[in-house]
Structures are given as C-alpha cells and as structure tokens.
XYZ file of C-alpha atoms in Angstrom:
155
model
C -34.639 108.958 -29.662
C -37.462 108.280 -26.846
C -40.165 111.142 -25.817
C -42.043 111.075 -22.863
C -45.067 113.184 -21.435
C -44.277 113.175 -17.118
C -47.561 113.781 -15.600
C -47.095 115.376 -12.030
C -47.737 112.218 -9.923
C -45.403 110.096 -11.473
C -42.714 113.426 -11.452
C -43.309 113.255 -7.489
C -41.456 109.810 -7.453
C -38.046 111.789 -8.557
C -38.681 113.337 -5.082
C -39.865 110.959 -2.822
C -38.165 107.683 -2.170
C -41.308 105.035 -2.885
C -42.561 102.442 -5.238
C -41.526 103.379 -9.103
C -39.187 105.977 -7.903
C -36.175 103.702 -9.103
C -37.865 103.052 -12.526
C -38.403 106.670 -12.852
C -35.033 107.961 -11.870
C -33.605 105.657 -14.808
C -35.566 107.106 -17.126
C -34.964 110.498 -16.183
C -31.326 109.822 -15.624
C -30.875 108.340 -19.208
C -29.796 111.777 -21.485
C -30.819 110.732 -24.725
C -34.455 110.731 -23.868
C -36.639 113.860 -24.278
C -39.508 114.354 -21.426
C -42.119 117.146 -21.437
C -44.347 118.709 -18.760
C -47.316 120.721 -18.352
C -46.156 124.556 -17.113
C -48.783 123.775 -14.060
C -46.774 120.917 -13.121
C -44.510 123.091 -11.158
C -47.185 124.149 -9.153
C -48.624 121.150 -8.106
C -44.952 119.620 -7.664
C -43.850 123.292 -5.484
C -47.505 122.525 -3.334
C -46.507 118.777 -2.198
C -42.778 120.169 -0.851
C -44.642 122.870 0.683
C -46.945 120.551 2.375
C -44.021 118.629 3.686
C -42.312 121.383 4.646
C -44.998 123.271 6.284
C -48.104 121.771 6.463
C -47.886 117.717 6.528
C -51.048 115.891 6.412
C -52.226 112.430 7.879
C -51.480 110.909 4.852
C -49.429 107.667 4.018
C -45.819 108.665 3.334
C -46.172 111.847 4.788
C -43.498 113.150 6.752
C -42.617 116.832 7.875
C -38.894 118.030 6.070
C -36.822 120.416 7.479
C -36.385 123.878 5.575
C -32.798 122.451 4.264
C -34.316 119.379 2.746
C -37.335 121.537 1.413
C -34.636 123.743 -0.267
C -32.778 120.971 -1.629
C -35.811 119.448 -3.052
C -36.680 123.144 -5.204
C -33.100 122.899 -6.223
C -33.217 119.515 -8.031
C -36.576 120.351 -9.265
C -35.271 123.449 -10.916
C -32.588 121.668 -12.146
C -34.747 118.570 -13.645
C -36.724 121.320 -15.291
C -34.082 122.859 -17.247
C -33.145 119.391 -18.377
C -37.089 119.034 -19.936
C -39.192 120.457 -22.300
C -41.678 122.524 -20.856
C -45.392 123.083 -22.472
C -47.211 126.417 -21.479
C -51.150 126.052 -20.984
C -52.604 127.402 -23.924
C -56.155 128.121 -25.228
C -55.402 125.009 -27.557
C -55.135 122.658 -24.839
C -57.962 124.471 -23.005
C -60.280 123.795 -25.768
C -59.204 120.709 -26.507
C -59.982 119.500 -23.246
C -64.044 120.047 -24.148
C -63.252 117.627 -26.929
C -61.929 114.808 -24.248
C -64.728 115.758 -22.045
C -66.972 114.907 -25.000
C -65.808 111.069 -25.065
C -64.599 110.800 -20.945
C -64.877 112.435 -18.082
C -62.027 112.898 -15.442
C -62.912 114.610 -12.006
C -60.049 116.646 -11.817
C -59.227 119.361 -14.115
C -55.742 119.620 -13.429
C -55.687 115.835 -14.764
C -57.797 116.752 -17.963
C -55.011 118.974 -18.684
C -52.306 116.744 -18.585
C -54.389 113.773 -20.420
C -55.249 117.237 -23.074
C -51.425 118.294 -23.445
C -50.299 114.730 -23.859
C -52.646 114.038 -26.639
C -51.629 117.024 -28.541
C -47.948 116.455 -28.161
C -48.819 113.005 -29.379
C -50.300 114.633 -32.384
C -47.113 116.462 -33.071
C -44.711 113.481 -31.667
C -46.482 110.178 -32.296
C -43.683 108.242 -30.388
C -44.164 110.392 -27.348
C -45.575 108.016 -24.151
C -47.367 108.831 -21.046
C -46.025 108.550 -17.562
C -48.612 108.358 -15.080
C -48.696 107.371 -11.375
C -52.710 108.173 -11.753
C -54.682 105.200 -12.010
C -57.404 107.545 -12.924
C -55.423 109.160 -15.737
C -53.903 105.985 -17.246
C -57.776 104.322 -17.531
C -58.753 107.418 -19.254
C -55.998 107.615 -21.526
C -56.323 104.046 -22.357
C -59.382 105.471 -24.353
C -57.458 107.857 -26.457
C -53.758 105.719 -27.115
C -52.774 101.605 -27.211
C -51.949 100.693 -23.588
C -48.186 100.247 -25.020
C -47.938 103.959 -25.203
C -48.994 104.470 -21.540
C -46.445 104.050 -18.463
C -47.721 103.223 -15.411
C -45.520 103.873 -12.706
C -47.668 102.001 -9.555
C -48.002 103.620 -6.426
C-alpha cells in the first residue's frame, strides 16, 4: 500500500487541465493508494471554484466558469473527498507548527499547516509521501524529509 499526503496546490490539478494533471489523476484513480488531506483543503479548493465562477482574476489560466461547471466541480470534489482520509486541524498540529518555524520560515500560514500535518502523518506512517505543486512547500519540506519522499507536480 502506498500513502500520500495531498497538499492543496496539487489537489487542484485534479479539477483543471494543466501541467501535472495527468500524473495526479493517475495516482488518484489508483484505488490501492491511500490519500490524506487537511480539512482546510476543503476551504481552499472551494474558494478557487468560487473564484472561477463568480470572481475570475487576471491570472494565467483563470477563466470564468458556468454555474453548471461550478456545480460539477463541487460534486466531483465531494466525491473525491469520500475516497480519502481527512485530517482535522488540531491543537497538536498548531503546536507542532511552532517547532517547524524554529527551523524554517514559510510565508503562508496555511502552507505551514500543510507541511506540519504532513510531518505528523509521516511520524505515524513513515512511508507517506508529500504531493505538492507549491515550490516553496517543496523547498521547505526538503529540510525535514529526503527528496525521495516528496512528489513535486510541476506547474
């Protein structure tokens, strides 16, 4: 059995055709793998869907989507979450994030929580690998685990 912690930037590649999407979809469609995610990912992914539906930005690959597409994305996301193991943000994660900050600095508090959650899961399931499309998280994760335990899904 293979185990993966899915950080939000990689998770989003499931719902938008972009570089790295094919690889991520192959992993996610393999039912012999276990995936973990932090419950804050639900807010992060849903926020992106709302942005595309109601508040498109002048960002690369940001195109307004229809209400129907928005609903389809929400439905697919809800279905995907049922196949994964949710980790609830706890005081343990918050406290451990302070230890991570003793060693490295991450600009985003949510990125810090993702990295910390991954490290806690790793302490319980040593074989778990981090999947991320965020260069900053990848760079910082290498301070804690070997590069072979990190999967960078390129942007």
